[in-house]
Amino acid sequence: MKKLFFTLEGDSNKPTIVLGHPLGMNSRVWDGVVPELLKQFRVIRWDLPGHGLSPALDSNSSPLTANALVDPLIEKCDELGIKQFHYVGTSIGGMIGQQLVTQYPERLLSATLTNTGAKIGSKDAWLTRQQDVMALGLKSMAATLVLRWFSEHSMQNKPALASYWQEQLANVDDFSYGALCAWLGNMDLTDTLGPSSLPIQLICGEKDVATTPELMGTLASLLQVDKLEVINQIGHVPSVESPDQLTSLLKNFISQ
């Protein structure tokens, strides 16, 4: 895989917080929370393959391995000399966070997983999505897909939300998006998750249709996390739908 695009902001003397974005989006999803986080942390965010400013996957490349998304993050932290960090990930970013919890717990100061699950959707559904994207292209599918991301409340209160993210999704590389769909179809962390000594925070959106509060309740049971934070009236992406509330939950959790 080609080198992914990483952004590093803030004071190197502060603890590091790493932010992982959802499928079809990019590191700009964190724009609403980063200014506040920079008061307390050095912030790293990155774009998944073919998303944002990261190069697309080679269309002749093999299917992504299970660790294909978490390894570049660890390698980047090694390169920067960052031994430990706080991690926040949404959706596929949350699955990467679960891999960190199980495979690299010594690297984590804490993990906040939002709008995710140990298994998201079915393998058949993800492979169908991959086939549709390769046949039709994300430009033609963007409007429909984006409607699943945000609650009606969010779209009414932020009229530009859907159009902005439709444009961002339309610019994602079709092959890379499809490869990530296949990765999600193959990922099932149910049997690898268990109680952890790490501080873990779980956050979901009340109106999320992709990773429902019920799905996140299952994740809470697997990790034996007592509290699931539910943000009312939002869908799948709290960092853009309710950035102030997400930031407040994050900072309160980490300060404890």
mmCIF file of N, CA and C in Angstrom, residues 15-135:
data_model
loop_
_atom_site.group_PDB
_atom_site.id
_atom_site.type_symbol
_atom_site.label_atom_id
_atom_site.label_comp_id
_atom_site.label_asym_id
_atom_site.label_seq_id
_atom_site.Cartn_x
_atom_site.Cartn_y
_atom_site.Cartn_z
ATOM 1 N N PRO A 15 0.073 15.294 25.261
ATOM 2 C CA PRO A 15 -0.269 13.917 24.868
ATOM 3 C C PRO A 15 -0.903 13.901 23.477
ATOM 4 N N THR A 16 -0.723 12.794 22.783
ATOM 5 C CA THR A 16 -1.220 12.660 21.417
ATOM 6 C C THR A 16 -2.598 12.012 21.407
ATOM 7 N N ILE A 17 -3.465 12.527 20.544
ATOM 8 C CA ILE A 17 -4.755 11.895 20.291
ATOM 9 C C ILE A 17 -4.864 11.644 18.793
ATOM 10 N N VAL A 18 -5.259 10.425 18.417
ATOM 11 C CA VAL A 18 -5.342 10.005 17.022
ATOM 12 C C VAL A 18 -6.812 9.830 16.652
ATOM 13 N N LEU A 19 -7.202 10.330 15.471
ATOM 14 C CA LEU A 19 -8.599 10.346 15.054
ATOM 15 C C LEU A 19 -8.775 9.563 13.757
ATOM 16 N N GLY A 20 -9.663 8.550 13.770
ATOM 17 C CA GLY A 20 -9.905 7.708 12.595
ATOM 18 C C GLY A 20 -11.313 7.896 12.050
ATOM 19 N N HIS A 21 -11.434 8.190 10.753
ATOM 20 C CA HIS A 21 -12.712 8.593 10.158
ATOM 21 C C HIS A 21 -13.516 7.420 9.596
ATOM 22 N N PRO A 22 -14.805 7.642 9.280
ATOM 23 C CA PRO A 22 -15.651 6.593 8.702
ATOM 24 C C PRO A 22 -15.380 6.355 7.215
ATOM 25 N N LEU A 23 -15.872 5.231 6.731
ATOM 26 C CA LEU A 23 -15.797 4.886 5.316
ATOM 27 C C LEU A 23 -16.518 5.939 4.478
ATOM 28 N N GLY A 24 -15.902 6.322 3.355
ATOM 29 C CA GLY A 24 -16.526 7.256 2.429
ATOM 30 C C GLY A 24 -16.327 8.713 2.792
ATOM 31 N N MET A 25 -15.728 8.972 3.943
ATOM 32 C CA MET A 25 -15.502 10.342 4.394
ATOM 33 C C MET A 25 -13.996 10.613 4.366
ATOM 34 N N ASN A 26 -13.503 11.498 5.172
ATOM 35 C CA ASN A 26 -12.064 11.762 5.236
ATOM 36 C C ASN A 26 -11.767 12.476 6.551
ATOM 37 N N SER A 27 -10.526 12.855 6.750
ATOM 38 C CA SER A 27 -10.126 13.412 8.045
ATOM 39 C C SER A 27 -10.761 14.766 8.345
ATOM 40 N N ARG A 28 -11.435 15.365 7.352
ATOM 41 C CA ARG A 28 -12.134 16.628 7.592
ATOM 42 C C ARG A 28 -13.335 16.442 8.529
ATOM 43 N N VAL A 29 -13.769 15.202 8.742
ATOM 44 C CA VAL A 29 -14.890 14.989 9.678
ATOM 45 C C VAL A 29 -14.560 15.500 11.080
ATOM 46 N N TRP A 30 -13.281 15.658 11.359
ATOM 47 C CA TRP A 30 -12.853 16.077 12.698
ATOM 48 C C TRP A 30 -12.651 17.582 12.813
ATOM 49 N N ASP A 31 -12.917 18.332 11.750
ATOM 50 C CA ASP A 31 -12.668 19.780 11.776
ATOM 51 C C ASP A 31 -13.388 20.474 12.933
ATOM 52 N N GLY A 32 -14.565 19.990 13.281
ATOM 53 C CA GLY A 32 -15.352 20.642 14.333
ATOM 54 C C GLY A 32 -14.868 20.366 15.741
ATOM 55 N N VAL A 33 -13.999 19.347 15.910
ATOM 56 C CA VAL A 33 -13.524 19.013 17.259
ATOM 57 C C VAL A 33 -12.050 19.345 17.469
ATOM 58 N N VAL A 34 -11.291 19.435 16.375
ATOM 59 C CA VAL A 34 -9.832 19.619 16.501
ATOM 60 C C VAL A 34 -9.436 20.910 17.220
ATOM 61 N N PRO A 35 -10.043 22.074 16.901
ATOM 62 C CA PRO A 35 -9.595 23.298 17.586
ATOM 63 C C PRO A 35 -9.657 23.200 19.108
ATOM 64 N N GLU A 36 -10.692 22.578 19.615
ATOM 65 C CA GLU A 36 -10.821 22.419 21.072
ATOM 66 C C GLU A 36 -9.823 21.381 21.588
ATOM 67 N N LEU A 37 -9.637 20.299 20.842
ATOM 68 C CA LEU A 37 -8.702 19.257 21.278
ATOM 69 C C LEU A 37 -7.261 19.764 21.314
ATOM 70 N N LEU A 38 -6.929 20.696 20.412
ATOM 71 C CA LEU A 38 -5.554 21.204 20.358
ATOM 72 C C LEU A 38 -5.154 21.960 21.615
ATOM 73 N N LYS A 39 -6.124 22.393 22.395
ATOM 74 C CA LYS A 39 -5.796 23.057 23.666
ATOM 75 C C LYS A 39 -5.165 22.077 24.652
ATOM 76 N N GLN A 40 -5.427 20.807 24.441
ATOM 77 C CA GLN A 40 -5.014 19.780 25.410
ATOM 78 C C GLN A 40 -4.112 18.701 24.809
ATOM 79 N N PHE A 41 -4.166 18.534 23.463
ATOM 80 C CA PHE A 41 -3.492 17.401 22.827
ATOM 81 C C PHE A 41 -2.724 17.826 21.577
ATOM 82 N N ARG A 42 -1.776 16.978 21.207
ATOM 83 C CA ARG A 42 -1.273 16.978 19.838
ATOM 84 C C ARG A 42 -2.187 16.036 19.053
ATOM 85 N N VAL A 43 -2.632 16.453 17.883
ATOM 86 C CA VAL A 43 -3.665 15.720 17.144
ATOM 87 C C VAL A 43 -3.101 15.121 15.852
ATOM 88 N N ILE A 44 -3.341 13.826 15.672
ATOM 89 C CA ILE A 44 -3.009 13.140 14.421
ATOM 90 C C ILE A 44 -4.311 12.650 13.797
ATOM 91 N N ARG A 45 -4.472 12.917 12.509
ATOM 92 C CA ARG A 45 -5.585 12.321 11.768
ATOM 93 C C ARG A 45 -5.069 11.889 10.407
ATOM 94 N N TRP A 46 -5.757 10.960 9.790
ATOM 95 C CA TRP A 46 -5.279 10.462 8.494
ATOM 96 C C TRP A 46 -6.454 10.048 7.617
ATOM 97 N N ASP A 47 -6.159 9.940 6.338
ATOM 98 C CA ASP A 47 -7.159 9.547 5.347
ATOM 99 C C ASP A 47 -6.954 8.090 4.950
ATOM 100 N N LEU A 48 -8.038 7.348 4.907
ATOM 101 C CA LEU A 48 -7.991 5.969 4.442
ATOM 102 C C LEU A 48 -7.604 5.920 2.953
ATOM 103 N N PRO A 49 -7.171 4.767 2.457
ATOM 104 C CA PRO A 49 -6.758 4.667 1.049
ATOM 105 C C PRO A 49 -7.847 5.165 0.088
ATOM 106 N N GLY A 50 -7.449 6.028 -0.851
ATOM 107 C CA GLY A 50 -8.381 6.530 -1.850
ATOM 108 C C GLY A 50 -9.366 7.557 -1.349
ATOM 109 N N HIS A 51 -9.233 7.937 -0.086
ATOM 110 C CA HIS A 51 -10.096 8.930 0.544
ATOM 111 C C HIS A 51 -9.283 10.199 0.805
ATOM 112 N N GLY A 52 -9.936 11.362 0.718
ATOM 113 C CA GLY A 52 -9.242 12.606 1.041
ATOM 114 C C GLY A 52 -7.979 12.762 0.216
ATOM 115 N N LEU A 53 -6.848 12.926 0.909
ATOM 116 C CA LEU A 53 -5.571 13.147 0.225
ATOM 117 C C LEU A 53 -4.685 11.901 0.177
ATOM 118 N N SER A 54 -5.214 10.761 0.604
ATOM 119 C CA SER A 54 -4.437 9.519 0.521
ATOM 120 C C SER A 54 -4.545 8.908 -0.869
ATOM 121 N N PRO A 55 -3.443 8.343 -1.380
ATOM 122 C CA PRO A 55 -3.472 7.745 -2.718
ATOM 123 C C PRO A 55 -4.406 6.542 -2.775
ATOM 124 N N ALA A 56 -4.924 6.296 -3.961
ATOM 125 C CA ALA A 56 -5.803 5.145 -4.178
ATOM 126 C C ALA A 56 -5.006 3.849 -4.150
ATOM 127 N N LEU A 57 -5.702 2.762 -3.846
ATOM 128 C CA LEU A 57 -5.103 1.438 -3.954
ATOM 129 C C LEU A 57 -4.910 1.098 -5.431
ATOM 130 N N ASP A 58 -3.872 0.330 -5.706
ATOM 131 C CA ASP A 58 -3.636 -0.155 -7.061
ATOM 132 C C ASP A 58 -4.749 -1.138 -7.424
ATOM 133 N N SER A 59 -5.374 -0.936 -8.566
ATOM 134 C CA SER A 59 -6.504 -1.788 -8.951
ATOM 135 C C SER A 59 -6.091 -3.238 -9.206
ATOM 136 N N ASN A 60 -4.798 -3.486 -9.273
ATOM 137 C CA ASN A 60 -4.303 -4.861 -9.426
ATOM 138 C C ASN A 60 -3.886 -5.479 -8.096
ATOM 139 N N SER A 61 -4.077 -4.728 -7.002
ATOM 140 C CA SER A 61 -3.588 -5.202 -5.710
ATOM 141 C C SER A 61 -4.467 -6.310 -5.147
ATOM 142 N N SER A 62 -3.884 -7.104 -4.268
ATOM 143 C CA SER A 62 -4.609 -8.192 -3.607
ATOM 144 C C SER A 62 -5.606 -7.610 -2.610
ATOM 145 N N PRO A 63 -6.596 -8.412 -2.175
ATOM 146 C CA PRO A 63 -7.517 -7.936 -1.130
ATOM 147 C C PRO A 63 -6.751 -7.496 0.114
ATOM 148 N N LEU A 64 -7.304 -6.534 0.798
ATOM 149 C CA LEU A 64 -6.659 -6.015 2.008
ATOM 150 C C LEU A 64 -6.606 -7.083 3.090
ATOM 151 N N THR A 65 -5.456 -7.187 3.741
ATOM 152 C CA THR A 65 -5.337 -8.107 4.871
ATOM 153 C C THR A 65 -6.031 -7.518 6.092
ATOM 154 N N ALA A 66 -6.246 -8.325 7.104
ATOM 155 C CA ALA A 66 -6.946 -7.874 8.313
ATOM 156 C C ALA A 66 -6.255 -6.671 8.942
ATOM 157 N N ASN A 67 -4.922 -6.647 8.894
ATOM 158 C CA ASN A 67 -4.161 -5.582 9.568
ATOM 159 C C ASN A 67 -3.737 -4.453 8.623
ATOM 160 N N ALA A 68 -4.286 -4.449 7.409
ATOM 161 C CA ALA A 68 -3.838 -3.483 6.399
ATOM 162 C C ALA A 68 -4.125 -2.037 6.770
ATOM 163 N N LEU A 69 -5.099 -1.796 7.653
ATOM 164 C CA LEU A 69 -5.453 -0.420 8.009
ATOM 165 C C LEU A 69 -4.828 0.012 9.327
ATOM 166 N N VAL A 70 -4.649 -0.914 10.247
ATOM 167 C CA VAL A 70 -4.074 -0.545 11.545
ATOM 168 C C VAL A 70 -2.549 -0.423 11.465
ATOM 169 N N ASP A 71 -1.910 -1.238 10.635
ATOM 170 C CA ASP A 71 -0.442 -1.234 10.574
ATOM 171 C C ASP A 71 0.143 0.113 10.130
ATOM 172 N N PRO A 72 -0.421 0.797 9.097
ATOM 173 C CA PRO A 72 0.143 2.093 8.718
ATOM 174 C C PRO A 72 0.081 3.127 9.846
ATOM 175 N N LEU A 73 -0.945 3.027 10.689
ATOM 176 C CA LEU A 73 -1.051 3.950 11.821
ATOM 177 C C LEU A 73 0.053 3.687 12.835
ATOM 178 N N ILE A 74 0.267 2.430 13.164
ATOM 179 C CA ILE A 74 1.337 2.078 14.104
ATOM 180 C C ILE A 74 2.697 2.479 13.537
ATOM 181 N N GLU A 75 2.895 2.239 12.250
ATOM 182 C CA GLU A 75 4.173 2.599 11.614
ATOM 183 C C GLU A 75 4.395 4.113 11.667
ATOM 184 N N LYS A 76 3.329 4.888 11.461
ATOM 185 C CA LYS A 76 3.457 6.349 11.511
ATOM 186 C C LYS A 76 3.803 6.805 12.923
ATOM 187 N N CYS A 77 3.153 6.216 13.914
ATOM 188 C CA CYS A 77 3.460 6.588 15.300
ATOM 189 C C CYS A 77 4.899 6.216 15.660
ATOM 190 N N ASP A 78 5.353 5.069 15.173
ATOM 191 C CA ASP A 78 6.749 4.674 15.391
ATOM 192 C C ASP A 78 7.692 5.685 14.754
ATOM 193 N N GLU A 79 7.379 6.077 13.533
ATOM 194 C CA GLU A 79 8.193 7.045 12.788
ATOM 195 C C GLU A 79 8.285 8.375 13.538
ATOM 196 N N LEU A 80 7.186 8.764 14.186
ATOM 197 C CA LEU A 80 7.142 10.034 14.923
ATOM 198 C C LEU A 80 7.630 9.901 16.371
ATOM 199 N N GLY A 81 7.964 8.682 16.770
ATOM 200 C CA GLY A 81 8.429 8.461 18.139
ATOM 201 C C GLY A 81 7.316 8.545 19.171
ATOM 202 N N ILE A 82 6.100 8.276 18.761
ATOM 203 C CA ILE A 82 4.950 8.325 19.683
ATOM 204 C C ILE A 82 4.713 6.924 20.235
ATOM 205 N N LYS A 83 5.044 6.746 21.502
ATOM 206 C CA LYS A 83 4.925 5.418 22.111
ATOM 207 C C LYS A 83 3.495 5.099 22.517
ATOM 208 N N GLN A 84 2.774 6.120 23.012
ATOM 209 C CA GLN A 84 1.391 5.910 23.460
ATOM 210 C C GLN A 84 0.512 7.080 23.017
ATOM 211 N N PHE A 85 -0.762 6.783 22.841
ATOM 212 C CA PHE A 85 -1.687 7.821 22.385
ATOM 213 C C PHE A 85 -3.116 7.467 22.792
ATOM 214 N N HIS A 86 -3.957 8.494 22.841
ATOM 215 C CA HIS A 86 -5.398 8.302 22.939
ATOM 216 C C HIS A 86 -5.913 8.071 21.522
ATOM 217 N N TYR A 87 -6.928 7.227 21.379
ATOM 218 C CA TYR A 87 -7.478 6.957 20.048
ATOM 219 C C TYR A 87 -8.977 7.198 20.037
ATOM 220 N N VAL A 88 -9.446 7.844 18.970
ATOM 221 C CA VAL A 88 -10.877 8.043 18.737
ATOM 222 C C VAL A 88 -11.193 7.608 17.318
ATOM 223 N N GLY A 89 -12.138 6.683 17.143
ATOM 224 C CA GLY A 89 -12.466 6.220 15.802
ATOM 225 C C GLY A 89 -13.956 6.001 15.633
ATOM 226 N N THR A 90 -14.461 6.377 14.454
ATOM 227 C CA THR A 90 -15.876 6.233 14.128
ATOM 228 C C THR A 90 -16.058 5.220 13.003
ATOM 229 N N SER A 91 -17.031 4.327 13.164
ATOM 230 C CA SER A 91 -17.406 3.355 12.141
ATOM 231 C C SER A 91 -16.218 2.444 11.803
ATOM 232 N N ILE A 92 -15.720 2.462 10.550
ATOM 233 C CA ILE A 92 -14.540 1.650 10.233
ATOM 234 C C ILE A 92 -13.352 2.104 11.087
ATOM 235 N N GLY A 93 -13.301 3.410 11.398
ATOM 236 C CA GLY A 93 -12.276 3.920 12.315
ATOM 237 C C GLY A 93 -12.400 3.305 13.695
ATOM 238 N N GLY A 94 -13.632 2.987 14.089
ATOM 239 C CA GLY A 94 -13.862 2.312 15.365
ATOM 240 C C GLY A 94 -13.436 0.860 15.334
ATOM 241 N N MET A 95 -13.539 0.222 14.162
ATOM 242 C CA MET A 95 -13.045 -1.157 14.047
ATOM 243 C C MET A 95 -11.517 -1.177 14.138
ATOM 244 N N ILE A 96 -10.871 -0.176 13.542
ATOM 245 C CA ILE A 96 -9.419 -0.052 13.688
ATOM 246 C C ILE A 96 -9.081 0.131 15.174
ATOM 247 N N GLY A 97 -9.904 0.906 15.870
ATOM 248 C CA GLY A 97 -9.714 1.089 17.308
ATOM 249 C C GLY A 97 -9.834 -0.209 18.082
ATOM 250 N N GLN A 98 -10.776 -1.059 17.677
ATOM 251 C CA GLN A 98 -10.905 -2.362 18.341
ATOM 252 C C GLN A 98 -9.665 -3.220 18.114
ATOM 253 N N GLN A 99 -9.090 -3.119 16.917
ATOM 254 C CA GLN A 99 -7.834 -3.843 16.658
ATOM 255 C C GLN A 99 -6.707 -3.321 17.544
ATOM 256 N N LEU A 100 -6.667 -2.018 17.743
ATOM 257 C CA LEU A 100 -5.656 -1.447 18.644
ATOM 258 C C LEU A 100 -5.834 -1.995 20.057
ATOM 259 N N VAL A 101 -7.079 -2.056 20.507
ATOM 260 C CA VAL A 101 -7.374 -2.538 21.871
ATOM 261 C C VAL A 101 -6.904 -3.976 22.045
ATOM 262 N N THR A 102 -7.121 -4.812 21.028
ATOM 263 C CA THR A 102 -6.795 -6.235 21.166
ATOM 264 C C THR A 102 -5.352 -6.566 20.812
ATOM 265 N N GLN A 103 -4.778 -5.822 19.841
ATOM 266 C CA GLN A 103 -3.439 -6.178 19.360
ATOM 267 C C GLN A 103 -2.328 -5.270 19.876
ATOM 268 N N TYR A 104 -2.666 -4.023 20.173
ATOM 269 C CA TYR A 104 -1.647 -3.056 20.595
ATOM 270 C C TYR A 104 -2.063 -2.317 21.864
ATOM 271 N N PRO A 105 -2.551 -3.020 22.882
ATOM 272 C CA PRO A 105 -3.038 -2.315 24.074
ATOM 273 C C PRO A 105 -1.960 -1.485 24.762
ATOM 274 N N GLU A 106 -0.705 -1.909 24.614
ATOM 275 C CA GLU A 106 0.402 -1.184 25.256
ATOM 276 C C GLU A 106 0.630 0.192 24.628
ATOM 277 N N ARG A 107 0.064 0.402 23.426
ATOM 278 C CA ARG A 107 0.244 1.691 22.750
ATOM 279 C C ARG A 107 -0.847 2.704 23.134
ATOM 280 N N LEU A 108 -1.902 2.216 23.769
ATOM 281 C CA LEU A 108 -3.060 3.068 24.017
ATOM 282 C C LEU A 108 -3.075 3.644 25.433
ATOM 283 N N LEU A 109 -3.405 4.924 25.502
ATOM 284 C CA LEU A 109 -3.730 5.561 26.783
ATOM 285 C C LEU A 109 -5.225 5.429 27.057
ATOM 286 N N SER A 110 -6.024 5.485 25.988
ATOM 287 C CA SER A 110 -7.469 5.256 26.073
ATOM 288 C C SER A 110 -7.985 5.020 24.673
ATOM 289 N N ALA A 111 -9.204 4.482 24.582
ATOM 290 C CA ALA A 111 -9.857 4.295 23.285
ATOM 291 C C ALA A 111 -11.296 4.765 23.383
ATOM 292 N N THR A 112 -11.690 5.625 22.451
ATOM 293 C CA THR A 112 -13.084 6.038 22.310
ATOM 294 C C THR A 112 -13.570 5.519 20.967
ATOM 295 N N LEU A 113 -14.577 4.668 21.006
ATOM 296 C CA LEU A 113 -15.110 4.036 19.800
ATOM 297 C C LEU A 113 -16.527 4.533 19.594
ATOM 298 N N THR A 114 -16.791 5.162 18.452
ATOM 299 C CA THR A 114 -18.122 5.685 18.206
ATOM 300 C C THR A 114 -18.747 5.035 16.967
ATOM 301 N N ASN A 115 -20.044 4.776 17.054
ATOM 302 C CA ASN A 115 -20.828 4.352 15.889
ATOM 303 C C ASN A 115 -20.142 3.225 15.132
ATOM 304 N N THR A 116 -19.907 2.138 15.835
ATOM 305 C CA THR A 116 -19.160 1.022 15.265
ATOM 306 C C THR A 116 -19.718 -0.286 15.820
ATOM 307 N N GLY A 117 -19.051 -1.387 15.522
ATOM 308 C CA GLY A 117 -19.471 -2.675 16.036
ATOM 309 C C GLY A 117 -18.372 -3.687 15.841
ATOM 310 N N ALA A 118 -18.470 -4.796 16.572
ATOM 311 C CA ALA A 118 -17.508 -5.878 16.380
ATOM 312 C C ALA A 118 -17.669 -6.495 14.992
ATOM 313 N N LYS A 119 -18.905 -6.460 14.481
ATOM 314 C CA LYS A 119 -19.217 -6.885 13.114
ATOM 315 C C LYS A 119 -20.255 -5.902 12.595
ATOM 316 N N ILE A 120 -19.938 -5.203 11.512
ATOM 317 C CA ILE A 120 -20.862 -4.213 10.959
ATOM 318 C C ILE A 120 -21.484 -4.788 9.683
ATOM 319 N N GLY A 121 -22.777 -4.978 9.692
ATOM 320 C CA GLY A 121 -23.459 -5.489 8.503
ATOM 321 C C GLY A 121 -23.083 -6.931 8.198
ATOM 322 N N SER A 122 -23.490 -7.402 7.025
ATOM 323 C CA SER A 122 -23.204 -8.785 6.618
ATOM 324 C C SER A 122 -22.196 -8.798 5.472
ATOM 325 N N LYS A 123 -21.520 -9.914 5.357
ATOM 326 C CA LYS A 123 -20.537 -10.048 4.274
ATOM 327 C C LYS A 123 -21.214 -9.873 2.910
ATOM 328 N N ASP A 124 -22.376 -10.490 2.739
ATOM 329 C CA ASP A 124 -23.081 -10.397 1.452
ATOM 330 C C ASP A 124 -23.438 -8.955 1.112
ATOM 331 N N ALA A 125 -23.898 -8.213 2.119
ATOM 332 C CA ALA A 125 -24.294 -6.820 1.880
ATOM 333 C C ALA A 125 -23.096 -5.972 1.460
ATOM 334 N N TRP A 126 -21.950 -6.191 2.115
ATOM 335 C CA TRP A 126 -20.758 -5.415 1.765
ATOM 336 C C TRP A 126 -20.227 -5.778 0.387
ATOM 337 N N LEU A 127 -20.302 -7.066 0.030
ATOM 338 C CA LEU A 127 -19.837 -7.474 -1.304
ATOM 339 C C LEU A 127 -20.775 -6.938 -2.385
ATOM 340 N N THR A 128 -22.065 -6.876 -2.069
ATOM 341 C CA THR A 128 -23.013 -6.267 -3.010
ATOM 342 C C THR A 128 -22.716 -4.781 -3.174
ATOM 343 N N ARG A 129 -22.415 -4.099 -2.077
ATOM 344 C CA ARG A 129 -22.041 -2.677 -2.150
ATOM 345 C C ARG A 129 -20.791 -2.512 -3.026
ATOM 346 N N GLN A 130 -19.797 -3.366 -2.801
ATOM 347 C CA GLN A 130 -18.580 -3.288 -3.609
ATOM 348 C C GLN A 130 -18.902 -3.453 -5.096
ATOM 349 N N GLN A 131 -19.721 -4.437 -5.432
ATOM 350 C CA GLN A 131 -20.081 -4.679 -6.834
ATOM 351 C C GLN A 131 -20.834 -3.487 -7.424
ATOM 352 N N ASP A 132 -21.741 -2.923 -6.644
ATOM 353 C CA ASP A 132 -22.514 -1.769 -7.117
ATOM 354 C C ASP A 132 -21.609 -0.570 -7.390
ATOM 355 N N VAL A 133 -20.666 -0.349 -6.485
ATOM 356 C CA VAL A 133 -19.756 0.790 -6.654
ATOM 357 C C VAL A 133 -18.893 0.609 -7.896
ATOM 358 N N MET A 134 -18.414 -0.593 -8.100
ATOM 359 C CA MET A 134 -17.573 -0.825 -9.274
ATOM 360 C C MET A 134 -18.380 -0.719 -10.572
ATOM 361 N N ALA A 135 -19.671 -1.048 -10.504
ATOM 362 C CA ALA A 135 -20.503 -0.993 -11.708
ATOM 363 C C ALA A 135 -21.043 0.414 -11.972
#
